[in-house]
Structure formats: C-alpha cells, structure tokens
C-alpha atoms as one frame of an Amber mdcrd trajectory, in Angstrom:
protein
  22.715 -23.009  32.116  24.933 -25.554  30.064  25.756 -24.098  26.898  23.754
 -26.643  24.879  20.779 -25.723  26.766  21.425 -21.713  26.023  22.224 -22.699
  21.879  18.545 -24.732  22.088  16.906 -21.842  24.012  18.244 -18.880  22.487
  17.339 -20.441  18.994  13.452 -21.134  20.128  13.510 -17.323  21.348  15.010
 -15.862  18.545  12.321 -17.711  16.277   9.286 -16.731  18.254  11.016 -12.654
  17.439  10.973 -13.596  13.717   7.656 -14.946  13.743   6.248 -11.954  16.079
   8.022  -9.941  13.526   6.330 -11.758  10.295   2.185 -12.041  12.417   2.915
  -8.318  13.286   3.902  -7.845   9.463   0.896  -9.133   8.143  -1.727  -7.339
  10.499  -0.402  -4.325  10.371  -0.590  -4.679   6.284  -3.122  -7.435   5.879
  -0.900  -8.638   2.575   1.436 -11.320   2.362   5.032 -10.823   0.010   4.328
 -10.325  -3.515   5.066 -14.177  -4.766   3.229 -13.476  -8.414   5.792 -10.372
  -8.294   8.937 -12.388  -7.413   7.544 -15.317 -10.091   7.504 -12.734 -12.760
  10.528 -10.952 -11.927  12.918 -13.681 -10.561  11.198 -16.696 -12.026  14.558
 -19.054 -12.204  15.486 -17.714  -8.778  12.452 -18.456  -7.114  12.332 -22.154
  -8.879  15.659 -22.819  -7.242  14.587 -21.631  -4.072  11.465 -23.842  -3.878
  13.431 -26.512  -5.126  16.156 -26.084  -2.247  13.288 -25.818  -0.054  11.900
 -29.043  -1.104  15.414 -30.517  -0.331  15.888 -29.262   2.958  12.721 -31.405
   3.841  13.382 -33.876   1.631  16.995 -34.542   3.869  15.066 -34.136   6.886
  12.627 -36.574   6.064  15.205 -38.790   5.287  17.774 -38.468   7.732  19.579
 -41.806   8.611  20.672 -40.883  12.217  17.267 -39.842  13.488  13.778 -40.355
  13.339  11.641 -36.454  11.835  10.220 -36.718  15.205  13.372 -36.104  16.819
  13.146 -32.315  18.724  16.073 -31.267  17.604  15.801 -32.008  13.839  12.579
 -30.451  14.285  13.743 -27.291  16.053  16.720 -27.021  13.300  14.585 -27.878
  10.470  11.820 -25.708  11.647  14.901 -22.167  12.103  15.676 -22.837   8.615
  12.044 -22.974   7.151  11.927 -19.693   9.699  14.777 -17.716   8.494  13.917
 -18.051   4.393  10.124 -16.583   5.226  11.788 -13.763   7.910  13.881 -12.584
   4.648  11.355 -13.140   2.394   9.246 -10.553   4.697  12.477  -8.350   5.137
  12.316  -8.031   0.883   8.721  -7.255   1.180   9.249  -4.359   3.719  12.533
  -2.769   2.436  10.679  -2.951  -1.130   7.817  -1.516  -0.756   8.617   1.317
   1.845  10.500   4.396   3.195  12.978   3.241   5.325  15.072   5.157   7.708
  18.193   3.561   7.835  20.269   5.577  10.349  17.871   4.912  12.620  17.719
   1.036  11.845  21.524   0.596  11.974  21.893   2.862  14.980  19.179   0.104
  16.746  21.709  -1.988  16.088  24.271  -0.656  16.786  23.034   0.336  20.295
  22.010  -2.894  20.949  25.807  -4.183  21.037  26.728  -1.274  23.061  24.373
  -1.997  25.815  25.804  -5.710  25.167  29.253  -4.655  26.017  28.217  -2.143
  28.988  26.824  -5.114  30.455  30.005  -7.277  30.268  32.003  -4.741  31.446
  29.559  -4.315  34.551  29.832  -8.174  34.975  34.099  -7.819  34.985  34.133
  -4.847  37.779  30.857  -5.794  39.560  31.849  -9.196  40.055  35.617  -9.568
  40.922  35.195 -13.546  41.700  34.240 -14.056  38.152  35.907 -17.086  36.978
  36.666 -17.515  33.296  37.286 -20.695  31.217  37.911 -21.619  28.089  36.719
 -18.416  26.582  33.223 -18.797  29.001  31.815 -16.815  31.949  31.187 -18.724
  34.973  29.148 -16.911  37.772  28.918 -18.093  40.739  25.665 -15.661  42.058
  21.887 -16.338  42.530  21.040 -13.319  40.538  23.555 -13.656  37.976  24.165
 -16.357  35.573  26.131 -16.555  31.935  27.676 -19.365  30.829  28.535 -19.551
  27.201  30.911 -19.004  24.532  32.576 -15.357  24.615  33.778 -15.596  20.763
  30.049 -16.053  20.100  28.865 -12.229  21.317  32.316 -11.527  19.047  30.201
 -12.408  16.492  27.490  -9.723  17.225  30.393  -7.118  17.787  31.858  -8.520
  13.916  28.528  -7.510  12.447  27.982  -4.255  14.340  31.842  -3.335  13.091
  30.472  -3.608   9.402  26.969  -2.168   9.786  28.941   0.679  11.817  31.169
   1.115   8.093  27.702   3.123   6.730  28.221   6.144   8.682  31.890   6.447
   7.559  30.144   7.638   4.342  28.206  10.651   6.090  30.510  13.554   6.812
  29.123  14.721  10.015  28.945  10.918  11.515  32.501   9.791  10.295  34.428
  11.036  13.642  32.153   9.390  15.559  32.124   6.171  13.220  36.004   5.302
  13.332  36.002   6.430  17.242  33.008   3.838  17.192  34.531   1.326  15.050
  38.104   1.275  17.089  36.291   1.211  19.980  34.211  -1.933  19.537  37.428
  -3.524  17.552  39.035  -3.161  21.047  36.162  -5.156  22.593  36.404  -7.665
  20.404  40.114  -7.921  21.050  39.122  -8.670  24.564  36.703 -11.357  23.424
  39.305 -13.057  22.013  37.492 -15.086  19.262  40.117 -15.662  15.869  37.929
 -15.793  13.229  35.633 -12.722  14.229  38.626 -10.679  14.717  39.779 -11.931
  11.139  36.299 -11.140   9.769  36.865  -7.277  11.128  40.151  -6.790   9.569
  39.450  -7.672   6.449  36.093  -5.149   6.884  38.460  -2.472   8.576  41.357
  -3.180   5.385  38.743  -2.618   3.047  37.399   0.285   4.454  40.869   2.106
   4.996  41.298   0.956   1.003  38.079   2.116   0.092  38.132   5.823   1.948
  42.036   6.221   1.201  41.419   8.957  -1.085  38.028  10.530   0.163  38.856
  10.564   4.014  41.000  13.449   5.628  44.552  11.945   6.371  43.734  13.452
   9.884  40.937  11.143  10.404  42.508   8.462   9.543  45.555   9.523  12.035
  42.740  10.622  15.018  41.340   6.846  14.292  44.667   4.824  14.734  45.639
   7.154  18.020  42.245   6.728  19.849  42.802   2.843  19.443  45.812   2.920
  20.309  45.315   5.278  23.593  42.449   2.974  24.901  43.960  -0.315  24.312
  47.249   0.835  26.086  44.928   2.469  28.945  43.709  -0.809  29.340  46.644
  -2.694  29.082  48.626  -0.273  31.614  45.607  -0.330  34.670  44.767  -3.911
  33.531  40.910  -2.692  33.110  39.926  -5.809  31.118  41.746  -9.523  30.786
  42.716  -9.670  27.426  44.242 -13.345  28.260  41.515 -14.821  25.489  43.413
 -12.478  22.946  47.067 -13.263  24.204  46.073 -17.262  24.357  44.839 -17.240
  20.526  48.427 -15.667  19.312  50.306 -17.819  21.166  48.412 -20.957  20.110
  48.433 -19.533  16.469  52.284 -18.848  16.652  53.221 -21.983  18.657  50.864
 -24.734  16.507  52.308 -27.847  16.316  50.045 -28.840  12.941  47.804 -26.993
  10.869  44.902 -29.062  13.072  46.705 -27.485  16.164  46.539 -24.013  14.689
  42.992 -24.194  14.260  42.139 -25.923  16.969  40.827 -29.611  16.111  38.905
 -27.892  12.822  40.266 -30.701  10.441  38.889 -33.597  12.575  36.039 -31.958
  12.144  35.835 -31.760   8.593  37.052 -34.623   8.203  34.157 -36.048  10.006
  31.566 -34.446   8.272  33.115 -35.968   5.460  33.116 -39.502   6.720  29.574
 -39.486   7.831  28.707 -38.420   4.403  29.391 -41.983   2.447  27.003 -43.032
   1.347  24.730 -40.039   1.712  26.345 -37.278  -0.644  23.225 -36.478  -2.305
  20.745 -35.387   0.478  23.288 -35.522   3.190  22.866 -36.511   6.444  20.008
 -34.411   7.578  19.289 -31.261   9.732  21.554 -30.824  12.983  22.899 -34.517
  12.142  26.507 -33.176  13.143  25.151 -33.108  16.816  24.357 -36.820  16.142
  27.691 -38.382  15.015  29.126 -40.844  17.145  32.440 -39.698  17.056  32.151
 -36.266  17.377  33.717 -34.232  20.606  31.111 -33.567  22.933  31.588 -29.936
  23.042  31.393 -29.710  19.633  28.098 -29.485  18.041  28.371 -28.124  14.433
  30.737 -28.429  11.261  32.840 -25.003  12.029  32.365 -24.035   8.510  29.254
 -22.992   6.503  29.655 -25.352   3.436  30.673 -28.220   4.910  28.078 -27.374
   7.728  25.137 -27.240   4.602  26.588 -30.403   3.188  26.417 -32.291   5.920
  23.070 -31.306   6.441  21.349 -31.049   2.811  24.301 -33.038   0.836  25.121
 -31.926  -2.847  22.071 -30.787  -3.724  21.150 -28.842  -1.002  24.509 -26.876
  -1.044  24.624 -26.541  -4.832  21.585 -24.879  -4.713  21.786 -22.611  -1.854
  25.641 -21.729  -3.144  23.730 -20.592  -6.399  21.130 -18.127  -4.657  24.068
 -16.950  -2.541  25.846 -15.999  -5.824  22.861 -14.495  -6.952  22.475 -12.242
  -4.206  26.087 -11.104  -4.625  25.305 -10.001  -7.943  22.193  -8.466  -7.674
  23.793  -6.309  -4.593  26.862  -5.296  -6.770  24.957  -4.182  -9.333  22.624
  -1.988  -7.305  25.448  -0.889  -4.888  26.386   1.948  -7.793  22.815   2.746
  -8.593  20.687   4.195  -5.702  20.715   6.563  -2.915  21.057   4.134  -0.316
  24.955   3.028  -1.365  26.487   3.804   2.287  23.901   0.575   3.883  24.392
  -1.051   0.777  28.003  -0.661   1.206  27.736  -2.077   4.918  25.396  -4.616
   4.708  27.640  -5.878   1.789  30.811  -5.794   4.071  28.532  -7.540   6.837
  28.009 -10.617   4.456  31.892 -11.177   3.875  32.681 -10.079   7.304  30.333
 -12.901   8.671  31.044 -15.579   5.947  34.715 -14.957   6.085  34.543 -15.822
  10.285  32.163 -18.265   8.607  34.634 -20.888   6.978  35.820 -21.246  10.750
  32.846 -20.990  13.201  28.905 -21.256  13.221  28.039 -18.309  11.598  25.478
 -19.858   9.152  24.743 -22.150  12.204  22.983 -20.069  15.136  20.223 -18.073
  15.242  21.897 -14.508  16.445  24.377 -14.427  13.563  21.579 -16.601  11.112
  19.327 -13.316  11.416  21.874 -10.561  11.433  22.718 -12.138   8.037  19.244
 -12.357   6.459  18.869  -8.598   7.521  22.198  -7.774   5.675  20.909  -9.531
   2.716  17.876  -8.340   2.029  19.545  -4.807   2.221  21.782  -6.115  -0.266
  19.577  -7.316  -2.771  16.632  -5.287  -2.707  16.610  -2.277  -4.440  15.792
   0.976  -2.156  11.813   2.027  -2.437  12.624   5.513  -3.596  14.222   4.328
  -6.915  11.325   1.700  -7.240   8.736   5.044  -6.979  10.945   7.118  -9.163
C-alpha cells in the first residue's frame, strides 16, 4: 500500500466513522443540533461560519488547477464539509448530556496503547523488518504497513495531552505521569520533530502548572521511571531509536534553516507562488497535491495556515482564524467555571499541542489528527451539561 493510497483510504474510512457517528446520532435522538439555539446565542459566530462555509465551496468551485469533478477535490472538499457537521454534532451531544469523561478519555487513551502494543509486536515478531525514511516496510503476506511513523506520533501527541486530565485526580496521578513518560518514550522512538515538540511544550506546562499542587515525590518517581525505561531500552537495544538519533543530528548539523527543517521553506514558498493571482479564494481544496513543482512525496503545505491559504485564500483563512480565536476564548473563560476543568484543561493542551506540531506537519491536514481536534474542541468550547441544568 503506497502511502498516497493509505492518506486517500484512511480519509474515506475515517469519514464513513463520522458520518456513522452523526446517522447513529440522529436515530437514536430523532433531533438534529439546535441551529435556532446557536442563531440566538452565537448569532455573529454562526454568520461567519456559514460565510466560511460558503467560501470553502466557493474556492472549490473555482479552483484553477482542477475541474469540481476531480476525486480528490471532491474527497477533500467533501472531509471538510464532514468535519464542521461531526463538531457541530459533538456540541450537540456534550451540551445537552451527562457525559462520563474518564471513561471517554480512557477510550482514547487505550486506543493508542493497543496502537503501540501492536508496533512493538511488529519490531520483535518480525526481525526482517526493514525501515526507511521513518516508514515500515514488510515484506509478509499477512502483514503489511507502509506509511509515515511521525504520523501515529501524532496520535501518541494527542493521547499525551488528553492523558494531562487525570494528573488532576489524586488517585489517577501515579498512574498518569507513569502513563505520560511512558508514551513520551514511544514517541521518542517514533522519531517525528514536531510531535515531540508539541509534547514538551504540553509536558512544560504541566510541570509549571502542578509545581505547587503535586508532591515533589511525584514529580521525582515521574522523571526516574522515564529515565529507567529509556536506558533499559537503550542498554538491551529493545527498540531502534535511529529515527530519534537521525532528527538531532540533522537538527544540530543543518546546513540552512531549509536544511534544519527539512525542505519546509520550498514549500512555503511554493504555496506562496501558486497563490498570484489567486489570494482571495486561493487555489482550491487539496490544490497543493496539484502544483507542478511540488516534490512528489510531498502532498500538503506542512503548516496549517499556509495549508488553509492555499486552499481557501484570504478569505477563507481570515475567517476560519477568527472562529479559531473564538473558540480559544470561549474555552478560557469556561476553563475556571465548571466541574469539568481537568478535560477542559486537556482538551485545551490538546489544541496547542496539535497546532504547535501544526506550523510544521499536517495536523489540520489528515483525517486522524482532523478529528482528534474537533473532539478537543468541542470539549473546549461547550460548556459541561451539569452547569447548563443547574
């Protein structure tokens, strides 16, 4: 499976979820979101939205390098469309009922463990396993992955920050900086830059944030049991960490600031180029994929604004910016104000986590991460359904 071919197939799965998530929604409640509720409540917020909407199409409609018809415009066009009405539903639910959310983050939370059990089954199940450029090659009937390691660092960035809730809840917080070293580690091994950036600056602002509330003893237990397992593994050579040992030498031994991050500038420079002439609408959906002179393994802008300018031009990115800094400040001022601070707290750190890695990878660009981050913001921004009751 080429790694085009798993981006256009994971992205067509992960839709059909949302969507089995939204039909399942709907019959289970036989109600659609409250749109006369958001109207009266968040009237210039939901003008801008419909009015980014209207852009989005508007870009796609017009889009010089492709015809609408082409599949994927359509399939990008269509995730976008896809991932607005998944949060919209996400709002709906987390308004209007009881949610447990230990159980929620521990799904997913879970779900990246049983991601990194598998990968280390792959390393000492399969001892031919030849790795390249950051990517899995199998060579076995029953066995294929091929794609990007630094991308499943993205799903262990996020888990890192949803994992920061339990820190607040005495009886979890051993378990949650054993946890959080633990998948830090992992991550480590996966060797991706930017994730690992994202989770310090989550881990920095944790340590900053519990400095005065969390046992000094904790704090020491946390830094030895990271330290233990990572020189375990280093000392019986249990995992490669040659990804991780590559990325510091290319960072330390960078010729230009294009070396250090790896061909990023051409890139931006690109989208840039392309955009003469078209800096109002931009250049349409997945148009990057459609330059002619971009590399052929790259597909997307490695950075979420110049990624949504490219795509939607001013307009589209002006607007979208806005409801972004909306959503920050509706979360912030909730975050003080309800019961439900510690997911608040997390799903918060999960938005800068993710659109820190985000000014260097595809975080607003595929599916996996696309979804992790509407579920972090409608966390953020909706306030919890006891306080609406009470």
């Amino acid at each position: 499976m080429s790694d085009s071919h798993f981006w256009i197939h994971s992205t067509w799965t992960a839709m059909k979820l949302e969507w089995l998530f939204i039909i399942v929604y709907i019959g289970l409640n036989r109600k659609l979101p409250s749109l006369h509720s958001l109207w009266s409540k968040h009237r210039f917020v939901t003008l801008v939205s419909i009015l980014w909407l209207a852009t989005v199409s508007l870009s796609y409609v017009t889009a010089p390098y492709y015809s609408w018809q082409n599949p994927l415009a359509v399939m990008r066009y269509l995730e976008t469309i896809s991932h607005f009405i998944f949060f919209l539903f996400l709002w709906d639910f987390f308004t209007h009922y009881s949610v447990n959310y230990r159980i929620l983050f521990s799904a997913i939370i879970l779900s990246t463990l049983v991601v990194m059990g598998y990968f280390i089954y792959i390393h000492f199940a399969f001892p031919h396993l030849e790795a390249e450029k950051h990517v899995f090659s199998m060579r076995s009937a029953h066995l294929v992955l091929n794609t990007h390691l630094h991308r499943i660092g993205y799903q262990v960035e996020a888990t890192i920050a949803f994992a920061t809730a339990f820190l607040f809840l005495n009886k979890q917080r051993y378990l949650a900086f054993i946890l959080i070293g633990m998948l830090f580690v992992f991550l480590l091994w996966l060797g991706g830059r930017a994730a690992i950036l994202g989770s310090i600056f989550t881990i920095i602002i944790c340590l900053f944030y519990f400095w005065k509330t969390v046992s000094p003893k904790i704090l020491i237990i946390f830094g030895i049991f990271t330290m233990v397992v990572l020189s375990v593994i280093l000392y019986f050579h249990l995992l490669n960490l040659e990804y991780f040992t590559h990325a510091i030498q290319k960072t330390l031994h960078a010729g230009s600031l294009n070396h250090l991050l790896t061909g990023r500038i051409e890139v931006w420079s690109l989208v840039l180029q392309e955009l003469k002439g078209h800096w109002l609408l931009g250049t349409g959906p997945q148009s990057y994929f459609f330059y002619l002179n971009r590399h052929a393994d790259v597909i997307h802008a490695h950075n979420f604004i110049l990624q949504m300018l490219g795509e939607w031009g001013i307009t589209g990115t002006a607007l979208f910016l806005f409801l972004l800094y909306k959503a920050v400040r509706q979360g912030l001022t909730l975050c003080h104000t309800d019961i439900t601070k510690p997911y608040r707290f997390a799903a918060g750190l999960t938005i800068l986590s993710l659109s820190i890695t985000g000014l260097f990878g595809g975080i607003y660009f595929f599916i996996q991460t696309s979804i992790y981050l509407a579920l972090a913001f409608a966390l953020w921004v909706t306030p919890s359904w006891q306080k609406i009751n009470h």
